Short mmCIF file of C-alpha atoms and ligand atoms in Angstrom, two decimals:
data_model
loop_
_atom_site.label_atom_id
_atom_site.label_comp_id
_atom_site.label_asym_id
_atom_site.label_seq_id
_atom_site.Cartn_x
_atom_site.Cartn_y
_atom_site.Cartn_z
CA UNK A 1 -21.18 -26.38 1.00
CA UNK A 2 -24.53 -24.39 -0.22
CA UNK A 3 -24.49 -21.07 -1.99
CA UNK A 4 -27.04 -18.43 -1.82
CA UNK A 5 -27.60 -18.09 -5.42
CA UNK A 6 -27.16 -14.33 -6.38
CA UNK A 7 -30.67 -13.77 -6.60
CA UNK A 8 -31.52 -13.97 -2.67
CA UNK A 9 -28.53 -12.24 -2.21
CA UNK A 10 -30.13 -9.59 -4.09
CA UNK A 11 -33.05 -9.62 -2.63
CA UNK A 12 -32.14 -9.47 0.53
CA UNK A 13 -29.89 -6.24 0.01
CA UNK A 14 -32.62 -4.43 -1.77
CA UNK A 15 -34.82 -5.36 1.59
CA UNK A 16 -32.96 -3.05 3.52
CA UNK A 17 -32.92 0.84 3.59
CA UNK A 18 -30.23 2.76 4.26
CA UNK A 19 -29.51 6.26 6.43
CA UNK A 20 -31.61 8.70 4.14
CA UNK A 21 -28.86 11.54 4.01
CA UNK A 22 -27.80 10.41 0.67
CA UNK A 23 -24.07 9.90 1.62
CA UNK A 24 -21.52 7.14 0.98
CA UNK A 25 -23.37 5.15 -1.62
CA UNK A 26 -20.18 3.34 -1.95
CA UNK A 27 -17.96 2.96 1.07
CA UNK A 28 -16.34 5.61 2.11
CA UNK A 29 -12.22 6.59 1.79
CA UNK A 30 -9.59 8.25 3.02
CA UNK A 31 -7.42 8.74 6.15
CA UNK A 32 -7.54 8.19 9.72
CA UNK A 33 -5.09 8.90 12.74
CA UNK A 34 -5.91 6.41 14.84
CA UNK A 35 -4.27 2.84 14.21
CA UNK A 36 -0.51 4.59 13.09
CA UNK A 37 -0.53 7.44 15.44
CA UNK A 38 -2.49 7.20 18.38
CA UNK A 39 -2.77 9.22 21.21
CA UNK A 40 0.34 10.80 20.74
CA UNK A 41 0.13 13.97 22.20
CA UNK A 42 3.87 14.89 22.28
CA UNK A 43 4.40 17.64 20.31
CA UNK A 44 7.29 19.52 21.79
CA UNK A 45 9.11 16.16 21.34
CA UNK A 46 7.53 14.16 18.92
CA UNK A 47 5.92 17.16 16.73
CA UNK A 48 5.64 15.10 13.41
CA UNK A 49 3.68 12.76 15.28
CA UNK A 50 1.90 14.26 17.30
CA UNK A 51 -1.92 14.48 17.02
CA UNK A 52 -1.98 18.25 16.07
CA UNK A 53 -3.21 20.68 12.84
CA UNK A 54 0.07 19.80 11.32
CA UNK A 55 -0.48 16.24 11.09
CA UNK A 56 -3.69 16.81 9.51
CA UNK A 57 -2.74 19.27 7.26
CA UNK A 58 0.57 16.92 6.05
CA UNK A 59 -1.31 14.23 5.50
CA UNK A 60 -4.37 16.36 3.51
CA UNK A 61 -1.59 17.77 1.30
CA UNK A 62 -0.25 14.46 0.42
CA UNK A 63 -4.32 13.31 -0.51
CA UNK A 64 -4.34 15.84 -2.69
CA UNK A 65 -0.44 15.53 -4.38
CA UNK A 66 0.26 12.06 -4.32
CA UNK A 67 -2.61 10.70 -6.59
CA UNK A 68 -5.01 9.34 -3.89
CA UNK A 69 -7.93 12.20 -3.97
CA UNK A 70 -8.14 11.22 -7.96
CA UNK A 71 -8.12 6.81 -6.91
CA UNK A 72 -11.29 8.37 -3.73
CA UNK A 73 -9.09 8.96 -0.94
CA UNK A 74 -10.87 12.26 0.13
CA UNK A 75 -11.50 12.17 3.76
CA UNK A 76 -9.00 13.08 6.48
CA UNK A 77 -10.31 12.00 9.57
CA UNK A 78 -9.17 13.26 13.53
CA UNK A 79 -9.53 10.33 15.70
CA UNK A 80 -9.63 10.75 19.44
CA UNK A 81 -7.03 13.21 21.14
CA UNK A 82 -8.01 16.17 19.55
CA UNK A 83 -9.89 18.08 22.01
CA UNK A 84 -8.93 19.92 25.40
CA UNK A 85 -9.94 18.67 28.39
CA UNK A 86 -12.58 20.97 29.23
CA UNK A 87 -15.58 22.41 27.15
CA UNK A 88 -15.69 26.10 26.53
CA UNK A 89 -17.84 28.28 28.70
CA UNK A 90 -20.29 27.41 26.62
CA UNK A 91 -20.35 23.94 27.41
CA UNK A 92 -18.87 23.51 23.34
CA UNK A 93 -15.98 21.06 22.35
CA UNK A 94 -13.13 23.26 21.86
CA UNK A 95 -9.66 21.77 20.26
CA UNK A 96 -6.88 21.82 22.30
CA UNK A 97 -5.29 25.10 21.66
CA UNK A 98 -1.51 24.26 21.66
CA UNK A 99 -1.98 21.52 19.41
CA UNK A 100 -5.02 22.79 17.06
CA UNK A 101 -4.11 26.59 17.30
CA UNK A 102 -5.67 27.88 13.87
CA UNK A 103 -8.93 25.72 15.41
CA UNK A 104 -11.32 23.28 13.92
CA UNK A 105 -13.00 25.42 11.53
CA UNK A 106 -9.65 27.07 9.51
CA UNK A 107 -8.43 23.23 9.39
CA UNK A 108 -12.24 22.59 7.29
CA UNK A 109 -11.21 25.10 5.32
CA UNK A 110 -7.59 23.58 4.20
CA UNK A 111 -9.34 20.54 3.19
CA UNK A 112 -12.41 21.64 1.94
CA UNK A 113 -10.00 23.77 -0.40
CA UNK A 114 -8.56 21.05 -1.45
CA UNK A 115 -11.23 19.05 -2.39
CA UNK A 116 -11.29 16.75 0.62
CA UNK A 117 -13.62 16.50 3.09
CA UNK A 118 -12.97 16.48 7.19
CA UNK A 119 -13.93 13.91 10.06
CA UNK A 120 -14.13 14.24 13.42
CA UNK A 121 -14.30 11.66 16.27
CA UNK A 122 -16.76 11.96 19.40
CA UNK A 123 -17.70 9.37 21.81
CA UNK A 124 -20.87 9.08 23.42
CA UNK A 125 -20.61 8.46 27.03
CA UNK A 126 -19.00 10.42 30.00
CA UNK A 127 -15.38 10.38 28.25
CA UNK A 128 -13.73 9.36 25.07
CA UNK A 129 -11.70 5.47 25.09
CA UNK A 130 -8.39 8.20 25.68
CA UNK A 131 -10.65 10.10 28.67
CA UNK A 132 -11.05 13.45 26.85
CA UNK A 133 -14.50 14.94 27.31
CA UNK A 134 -17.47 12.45 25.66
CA UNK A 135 -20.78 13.57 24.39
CA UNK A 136 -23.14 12.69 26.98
CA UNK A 137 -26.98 13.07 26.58
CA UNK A 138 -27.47 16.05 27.18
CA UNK A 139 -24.83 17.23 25.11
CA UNK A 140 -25.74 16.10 21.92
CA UNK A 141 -27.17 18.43 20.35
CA UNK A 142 -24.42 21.08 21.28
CA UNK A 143 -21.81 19.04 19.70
CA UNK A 144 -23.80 18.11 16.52
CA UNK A 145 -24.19 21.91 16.22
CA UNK A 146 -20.36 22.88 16.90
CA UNK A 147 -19.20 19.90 14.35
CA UNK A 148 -21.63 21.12 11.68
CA UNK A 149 -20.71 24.80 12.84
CA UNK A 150 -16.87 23.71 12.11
CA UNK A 151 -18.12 22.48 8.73
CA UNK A 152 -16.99 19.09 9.52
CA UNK A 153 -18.60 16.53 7.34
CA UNK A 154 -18.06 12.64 8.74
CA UNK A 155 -18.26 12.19 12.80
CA UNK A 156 -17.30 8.86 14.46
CA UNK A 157 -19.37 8.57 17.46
CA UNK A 158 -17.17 6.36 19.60
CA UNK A 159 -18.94 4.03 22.99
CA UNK A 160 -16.67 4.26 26.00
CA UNK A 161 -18.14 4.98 29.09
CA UNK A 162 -22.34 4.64 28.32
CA UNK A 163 -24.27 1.68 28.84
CA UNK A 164 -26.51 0.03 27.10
CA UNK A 165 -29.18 2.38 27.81
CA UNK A 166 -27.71 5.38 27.17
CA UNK A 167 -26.39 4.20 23.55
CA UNK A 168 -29.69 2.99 23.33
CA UNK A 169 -30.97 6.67 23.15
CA UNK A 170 -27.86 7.99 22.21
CA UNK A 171 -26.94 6.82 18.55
CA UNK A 172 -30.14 7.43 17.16
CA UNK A 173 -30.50 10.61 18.92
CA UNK A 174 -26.75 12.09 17.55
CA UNK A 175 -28.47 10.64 13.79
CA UNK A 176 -31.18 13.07 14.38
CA UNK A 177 -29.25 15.66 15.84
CA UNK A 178 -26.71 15.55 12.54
CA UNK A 179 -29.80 15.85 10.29
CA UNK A 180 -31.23 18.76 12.35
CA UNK A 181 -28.04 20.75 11.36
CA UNK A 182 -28.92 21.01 7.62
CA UNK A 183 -25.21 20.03 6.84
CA UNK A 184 -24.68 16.70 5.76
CA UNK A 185 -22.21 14.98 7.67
CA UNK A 186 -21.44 11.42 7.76
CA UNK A 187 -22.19 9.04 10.17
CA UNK A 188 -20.27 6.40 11.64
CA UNK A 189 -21.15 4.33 14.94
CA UNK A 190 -19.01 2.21 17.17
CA UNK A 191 -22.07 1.35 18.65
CA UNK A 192 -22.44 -3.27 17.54
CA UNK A 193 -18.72 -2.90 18.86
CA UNK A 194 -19.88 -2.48 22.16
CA UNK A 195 -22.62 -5.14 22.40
CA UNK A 196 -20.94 -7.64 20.50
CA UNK A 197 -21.51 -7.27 17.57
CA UNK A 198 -24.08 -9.34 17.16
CA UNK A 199 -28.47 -10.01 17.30
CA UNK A 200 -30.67 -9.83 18.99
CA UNK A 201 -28.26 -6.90 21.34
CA UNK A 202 -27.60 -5.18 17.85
CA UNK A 203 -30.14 -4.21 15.84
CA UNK A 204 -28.61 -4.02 12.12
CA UNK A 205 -32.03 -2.75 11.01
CA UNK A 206 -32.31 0.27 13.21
CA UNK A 207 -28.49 0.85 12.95
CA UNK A 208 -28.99 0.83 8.65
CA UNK A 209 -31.80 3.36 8.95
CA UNK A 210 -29.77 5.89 11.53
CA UNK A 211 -26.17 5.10 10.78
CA UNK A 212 -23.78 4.80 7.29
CA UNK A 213 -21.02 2.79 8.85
CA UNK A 214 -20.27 0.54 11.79
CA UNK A 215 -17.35 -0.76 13.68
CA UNK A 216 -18.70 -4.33 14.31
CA UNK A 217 -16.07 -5.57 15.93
CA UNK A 218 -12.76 -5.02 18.10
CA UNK A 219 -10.12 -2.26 16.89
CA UNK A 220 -7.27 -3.36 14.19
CA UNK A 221 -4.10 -3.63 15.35
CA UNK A 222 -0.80 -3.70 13.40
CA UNK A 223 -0.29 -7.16 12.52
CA UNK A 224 -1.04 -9.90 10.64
CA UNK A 225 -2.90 -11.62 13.58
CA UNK A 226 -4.93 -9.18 14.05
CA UNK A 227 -5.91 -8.93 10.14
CA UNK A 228 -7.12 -12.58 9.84
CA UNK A 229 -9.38 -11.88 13.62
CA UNK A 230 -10.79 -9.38 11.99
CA UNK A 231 -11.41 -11.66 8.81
CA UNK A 232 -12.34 -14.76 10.19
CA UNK A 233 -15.09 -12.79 12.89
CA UNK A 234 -16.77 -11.19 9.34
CA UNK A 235 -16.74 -13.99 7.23
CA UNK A 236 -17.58 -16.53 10.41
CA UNK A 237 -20.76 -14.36 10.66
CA UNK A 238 -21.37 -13.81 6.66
CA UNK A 239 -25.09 -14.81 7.28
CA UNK A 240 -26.06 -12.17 9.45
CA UNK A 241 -23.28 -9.21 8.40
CA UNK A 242 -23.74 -9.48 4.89
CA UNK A 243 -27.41 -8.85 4.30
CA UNK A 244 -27.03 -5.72 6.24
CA UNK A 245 -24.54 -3.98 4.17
CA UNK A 246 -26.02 -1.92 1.23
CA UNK A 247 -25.35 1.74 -0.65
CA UNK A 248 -25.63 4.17 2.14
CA UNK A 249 -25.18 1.82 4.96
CA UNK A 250 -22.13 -0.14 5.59
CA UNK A 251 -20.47 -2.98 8.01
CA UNK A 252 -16.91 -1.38 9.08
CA UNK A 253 -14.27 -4.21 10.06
CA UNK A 254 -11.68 -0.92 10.85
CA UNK A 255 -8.51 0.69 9.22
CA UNK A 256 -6.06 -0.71 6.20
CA UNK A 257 -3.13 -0.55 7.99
CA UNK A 258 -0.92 -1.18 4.93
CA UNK A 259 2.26 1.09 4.75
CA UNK A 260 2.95 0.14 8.66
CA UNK A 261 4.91 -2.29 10.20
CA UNK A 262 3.02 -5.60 10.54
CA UNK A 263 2.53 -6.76 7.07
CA UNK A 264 4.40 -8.28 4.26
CA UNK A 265 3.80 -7.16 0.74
CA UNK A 266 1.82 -10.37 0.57
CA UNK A 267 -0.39 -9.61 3.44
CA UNK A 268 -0.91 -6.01 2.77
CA UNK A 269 -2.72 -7.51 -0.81
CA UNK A 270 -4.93 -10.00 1.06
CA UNK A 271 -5.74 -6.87 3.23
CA UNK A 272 -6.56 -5.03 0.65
CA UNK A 273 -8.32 -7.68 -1.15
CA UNK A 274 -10.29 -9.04 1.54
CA UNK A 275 -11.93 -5.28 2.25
CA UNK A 276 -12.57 -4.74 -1.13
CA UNK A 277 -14.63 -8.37 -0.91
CA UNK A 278 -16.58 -7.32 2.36
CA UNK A 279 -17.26 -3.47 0.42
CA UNK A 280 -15.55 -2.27 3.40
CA UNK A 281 -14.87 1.64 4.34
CA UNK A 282 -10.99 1.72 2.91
CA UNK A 283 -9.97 4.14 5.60
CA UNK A 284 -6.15 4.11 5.78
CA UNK A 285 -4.03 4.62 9.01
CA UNK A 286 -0.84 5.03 7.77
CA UNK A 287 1.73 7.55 8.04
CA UNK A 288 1.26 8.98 4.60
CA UNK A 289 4.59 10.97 4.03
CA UNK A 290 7.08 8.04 3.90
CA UNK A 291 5.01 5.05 2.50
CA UNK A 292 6.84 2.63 0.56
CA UNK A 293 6.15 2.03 -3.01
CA UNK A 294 5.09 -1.12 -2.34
CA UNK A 295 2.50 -0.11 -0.37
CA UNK A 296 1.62 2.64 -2.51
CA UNK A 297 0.58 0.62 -5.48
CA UNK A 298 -1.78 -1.91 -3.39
CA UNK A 299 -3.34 1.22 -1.87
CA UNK A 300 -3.96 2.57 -5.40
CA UNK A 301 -4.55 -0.86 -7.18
CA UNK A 302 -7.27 0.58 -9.40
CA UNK A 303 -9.38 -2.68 -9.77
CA UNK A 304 -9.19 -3.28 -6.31
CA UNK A 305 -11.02 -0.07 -5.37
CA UNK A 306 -13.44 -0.60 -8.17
CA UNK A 307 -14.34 -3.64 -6.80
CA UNK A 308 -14.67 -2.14 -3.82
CA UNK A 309 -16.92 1.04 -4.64
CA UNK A 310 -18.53 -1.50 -7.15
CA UNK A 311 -22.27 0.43 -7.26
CA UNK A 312 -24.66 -1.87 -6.54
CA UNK A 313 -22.93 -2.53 -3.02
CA UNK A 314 -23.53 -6.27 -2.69
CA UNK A 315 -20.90 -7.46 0.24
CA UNK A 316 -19.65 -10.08 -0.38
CA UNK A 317 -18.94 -13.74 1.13
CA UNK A 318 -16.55 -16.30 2.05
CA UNK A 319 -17.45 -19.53 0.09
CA UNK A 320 -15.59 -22.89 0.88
CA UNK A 321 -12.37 -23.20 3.39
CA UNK A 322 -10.64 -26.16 2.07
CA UNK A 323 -8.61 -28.68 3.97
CA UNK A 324 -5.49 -27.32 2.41
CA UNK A 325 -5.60 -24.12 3.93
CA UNK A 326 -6.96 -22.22 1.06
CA UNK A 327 -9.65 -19.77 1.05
CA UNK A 328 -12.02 -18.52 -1.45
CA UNK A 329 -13.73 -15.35 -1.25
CA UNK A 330 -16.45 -14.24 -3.94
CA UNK A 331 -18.45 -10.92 -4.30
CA UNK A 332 -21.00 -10.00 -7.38
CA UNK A 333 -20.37 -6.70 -8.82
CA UNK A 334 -22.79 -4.94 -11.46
CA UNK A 335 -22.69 -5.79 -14.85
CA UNK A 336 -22.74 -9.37 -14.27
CA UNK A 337 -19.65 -9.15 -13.26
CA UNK A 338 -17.37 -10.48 -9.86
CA UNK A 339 -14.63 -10.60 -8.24
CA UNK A 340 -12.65 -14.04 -6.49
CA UNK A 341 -10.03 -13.81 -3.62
CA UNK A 342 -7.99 -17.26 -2.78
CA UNK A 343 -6.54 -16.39 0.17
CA UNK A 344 -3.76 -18.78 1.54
CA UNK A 345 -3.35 -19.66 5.34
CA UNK A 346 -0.28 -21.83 4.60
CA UNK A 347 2.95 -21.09 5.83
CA UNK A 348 5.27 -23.66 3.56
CA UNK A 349 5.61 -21.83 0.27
CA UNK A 350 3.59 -20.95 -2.72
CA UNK A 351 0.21 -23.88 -2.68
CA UNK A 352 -1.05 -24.44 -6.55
CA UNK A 353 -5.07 -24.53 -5.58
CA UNK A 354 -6.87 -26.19 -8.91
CA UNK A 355 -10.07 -25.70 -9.18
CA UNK A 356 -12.80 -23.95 -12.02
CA UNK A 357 -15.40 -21.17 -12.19
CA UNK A 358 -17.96 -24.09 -12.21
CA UNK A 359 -16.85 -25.74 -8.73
CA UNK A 360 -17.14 -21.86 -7.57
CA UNK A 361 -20.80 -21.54 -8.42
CA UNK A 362 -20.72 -19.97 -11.83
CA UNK A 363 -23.10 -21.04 -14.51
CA UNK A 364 -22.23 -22.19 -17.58
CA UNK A 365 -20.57 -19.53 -20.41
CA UNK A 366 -17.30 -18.06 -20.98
CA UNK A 367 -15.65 -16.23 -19.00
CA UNK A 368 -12.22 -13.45 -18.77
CA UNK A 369 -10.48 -13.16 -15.28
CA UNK A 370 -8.18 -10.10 -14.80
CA UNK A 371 -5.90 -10.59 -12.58
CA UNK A 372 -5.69 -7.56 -9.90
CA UNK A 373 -2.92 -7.61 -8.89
CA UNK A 374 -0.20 -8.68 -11.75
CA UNK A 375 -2.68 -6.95 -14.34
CA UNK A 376 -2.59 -9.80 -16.30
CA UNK A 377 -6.01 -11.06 -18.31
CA UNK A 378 -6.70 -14.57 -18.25
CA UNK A 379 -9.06 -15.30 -21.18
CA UNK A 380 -11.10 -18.86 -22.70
CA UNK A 381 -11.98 -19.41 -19.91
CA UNK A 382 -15.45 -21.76 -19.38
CA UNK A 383 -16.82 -22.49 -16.55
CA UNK A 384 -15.85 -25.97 -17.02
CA UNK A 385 -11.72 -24.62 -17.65
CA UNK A 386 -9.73 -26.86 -14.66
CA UNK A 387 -7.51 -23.63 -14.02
CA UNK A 388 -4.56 -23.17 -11.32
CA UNK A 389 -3.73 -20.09 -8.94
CA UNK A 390 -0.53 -20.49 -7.35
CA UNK A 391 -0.70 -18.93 -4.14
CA UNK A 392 1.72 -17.20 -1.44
CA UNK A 393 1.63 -17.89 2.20
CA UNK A 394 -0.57 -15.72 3.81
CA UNK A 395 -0.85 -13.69 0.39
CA UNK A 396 -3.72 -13.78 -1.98
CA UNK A 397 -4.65 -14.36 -5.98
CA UNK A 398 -7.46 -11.77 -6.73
CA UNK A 399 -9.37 -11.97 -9.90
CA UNK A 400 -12.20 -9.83 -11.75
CA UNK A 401 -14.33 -11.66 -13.57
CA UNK A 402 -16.51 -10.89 -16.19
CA UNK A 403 -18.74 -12.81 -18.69
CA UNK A 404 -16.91 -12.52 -22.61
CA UNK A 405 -20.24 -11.99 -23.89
CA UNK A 406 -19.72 -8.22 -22.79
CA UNK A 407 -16.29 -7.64 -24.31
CA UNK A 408 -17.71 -8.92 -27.83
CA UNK A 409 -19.83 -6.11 -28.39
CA UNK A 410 -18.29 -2.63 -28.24
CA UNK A 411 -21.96 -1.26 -27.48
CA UNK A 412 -22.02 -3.15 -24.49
CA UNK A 413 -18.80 -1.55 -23.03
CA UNK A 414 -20.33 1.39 -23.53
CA UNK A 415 -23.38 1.16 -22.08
CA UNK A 416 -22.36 -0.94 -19.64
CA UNK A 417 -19.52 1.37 -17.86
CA UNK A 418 -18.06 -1.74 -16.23
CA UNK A 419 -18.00 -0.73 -12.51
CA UNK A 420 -18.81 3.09 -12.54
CA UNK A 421 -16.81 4.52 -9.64
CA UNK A 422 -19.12 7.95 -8.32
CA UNK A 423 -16.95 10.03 -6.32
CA UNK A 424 -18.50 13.45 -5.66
CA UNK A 425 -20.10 14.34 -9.34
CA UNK A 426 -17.03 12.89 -11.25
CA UNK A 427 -17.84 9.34 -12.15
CA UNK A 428 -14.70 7.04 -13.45
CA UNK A 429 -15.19 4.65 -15.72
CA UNK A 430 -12.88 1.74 -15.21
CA UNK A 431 -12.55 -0.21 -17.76
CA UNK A 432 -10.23 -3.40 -18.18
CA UNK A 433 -7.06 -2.98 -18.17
CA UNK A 434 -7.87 -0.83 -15.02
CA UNK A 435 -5.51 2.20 -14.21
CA UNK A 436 -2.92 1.83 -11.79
C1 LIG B 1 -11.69 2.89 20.50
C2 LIG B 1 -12.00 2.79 19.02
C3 LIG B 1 -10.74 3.07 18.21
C4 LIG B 1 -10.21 4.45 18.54
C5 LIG B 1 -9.96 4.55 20.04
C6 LIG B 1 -9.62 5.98 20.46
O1 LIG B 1 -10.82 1.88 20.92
O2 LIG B 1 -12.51 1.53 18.69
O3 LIG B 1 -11.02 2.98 16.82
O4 LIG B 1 -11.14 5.42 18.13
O5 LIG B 1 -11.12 4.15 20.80
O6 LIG B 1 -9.39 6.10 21.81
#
């Protein structure tokens, strides 16, 4: 198989521009309520998980206590089910009141105090995929206003109920509309997930310049299955996904549903590792409050964010599928540095995959690999080294990899700041061995 060499992959990110409201250079993070909880609108029964103020509140506090705000978890985001039936008399989006009783704004507020920032959900069309009221139209300036008026600051414009027309009009026109309020506000559209996901009915370009994330594709579900869809649809259409991904403006292939039911320890790393490769958003669904530890430490795997919120933004791409089930997935970071996922599709036992930096692509020099996920550091190698990764059944090796060159002078650790991690105006510095 060919390789774009990392030039043209270069060049054709830096061909593309991006939304130009300056938000989520790097992809965003956080929370959302939709994969783990639903449409769950039980409270009297069910009130811990219910979609209510509470929810969003418990899992804001645990954001900001249990280390993820500091690893760029900051966004809690309401997914559909939040809103009453009707519009106000105003013809605004109103909460529900028994459910949201303290109201959109107040829960802004709890987050914003916190350091974390809110997102709402909105769906343009007659009615939302759960039937509460949709933003048609006519209506979207109103709700840009009331969502900015809330202070809300991310808005995932959903696509049930509009056709190709009206989405047409619509998704650029809610872009505008979001700009017109002065607050900047993220922008996410569901809109390639309703015409396939693919050209000529989606038009990455257009989408890049009015949108900063994208569900491409169908929703997640909670299981392993529905991980490696997801997976195989991106990296089946690498050639036309990955150009279009870039700081600013981002492919979205839905929620790390790590912590839930449906994946082994194993699976929840190739999760993990596999949307850190495709610079996904790493937007958790998860029911934050009883997560095991497990699942804690892939979710806070420091090297595997970095890799993820690497700067420069290059997605990255699948590169061979071998015969023996094995998978390798490469992205370039900055500093000359990249990262390697073998994935395994096997399900006999742990597969020892020999191969060496060379037969991946790399040019000639010496190289260190650390390993993400047992922390380890792998050093001498060449690209010539015949190494081997011993690999779990549906579980993944995952490897940083930069040139030694770097590590030889201490200047150049300096200057370079490895993979600079920006979140708000506190940049992180991670530095081998990363932080856990
Ligand atoms: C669609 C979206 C999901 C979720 C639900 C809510 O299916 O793709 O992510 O927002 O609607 O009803």
């Amino acid at each position: 198989m060919k390789l774009l060499p990392v030039i043209s992959l270069l060049a054709l990110t830096s061909a593309t521009s991006a939304l130009d409201n300056g938000l989520m250079r790097t992809p965003p993070m956080g929370w959302m309520s939709w994969e783990r909880f639903r449409c769950n609108i039980d409270c009297e029964n069910d009130p811990k998980n219910c979609i209510s103020e509470n929810l969003f509140r418990d899992m804001a506090d645990r954001l900001a206590e249990d280390g993820w705000k500091e690893m760029g978890y900051d966004h809690v985001m309401i997914d559909d089910c939040w809103s009453s039936m009707l519009r106000d008399k105003d013809g605004r989006l109103q909460p529900d009141p028994q459910r949201f009783p303290g109201g959109i704004a107040k829960l802004a507020r709890y987050l914003h105090d916190r350091g974390l920032k809110l997102g709402i959900y909105g769906d343009l069309g007659t009615h939302t995929c759960g039937g509460y009221p949709g933003t048609t139209l006519d209506k979207i300036d109103t709700d840009a206003q009331t969502f900015a008026s809330w202070g809300v600051d991310f808005l995932k414009l959903d696509g049930c109920y509009s056709n190709e027309e009206e989405q047409q009009k619509g998704y650029p026109l809610m872009s505008k509309a979001l700009n017109a309020t002065g607050r900047p506000i993220g922008y996410s559209c569901s809109w390639p997930a309703y015409r396939g996901g693919l050209p000529p009915s989606v038009n990455y370009t257009l989408l890049g310049e009015i949108c900063n994330l994208w569900r491409n594709y169908d929703d997640i579900q909670d299981s392993w299955d529905s991980v490696q869809d997801i997976t195989d649809w991106f990296f089946d259409n690498q050639e036309i996904l990955q150009p279009e991904a870039g700081p600013g403006r981002w492919n979205d292939p839905d929620m790390l549903i790590i912590g839930n039911f449906g994946l082994s320890v194993d699976q929840s790393r190739s999760q993990m590792a596999l949307w850190a490769i495709m610079a996904a958003p790493l937007i958790m669904s998860n029911n934050l409050r009883t997560l095991s530890s497990e699942a804690r430490a892939i979710l806070q795997n420091g090297a595997a964010i970095a890799i993820n919120q690497d700067p420069m933004g290059v997605q990255g791409r699948r590169l061979l599928q071998e015969r023996s089930q094995i998978e390798v997935y490469w992205r370039p970071l900055s500093q000359s540095a990249s990262a390697l996922v073998f994935l395994s599709r096997r399900q006999d036992m742990p597969y020892r995959y020999h191969t060496s930096l060379a037969k991946l692509n790399y040019t000639a020099g010496s190289y260190e690999a650390y390993d993400v996920f047992t922390g380890k550091t792998l050093s001498g190698l060449s690209a010539a080294t015949e190494f081997t990764v011993s690999i779990n059944p549906s579980g993944v090796v995952m490897w940083y990899v930069y040139p030694k060159m770097h590590y030889e002078h201490p200047h150049a650790i300096v200057h370079m700041v490895w993979i600079c991690v920006k979140r708000g105006s506190v940049p992180i510095a991670v530095i081998p061995p990363f932080h856990h």
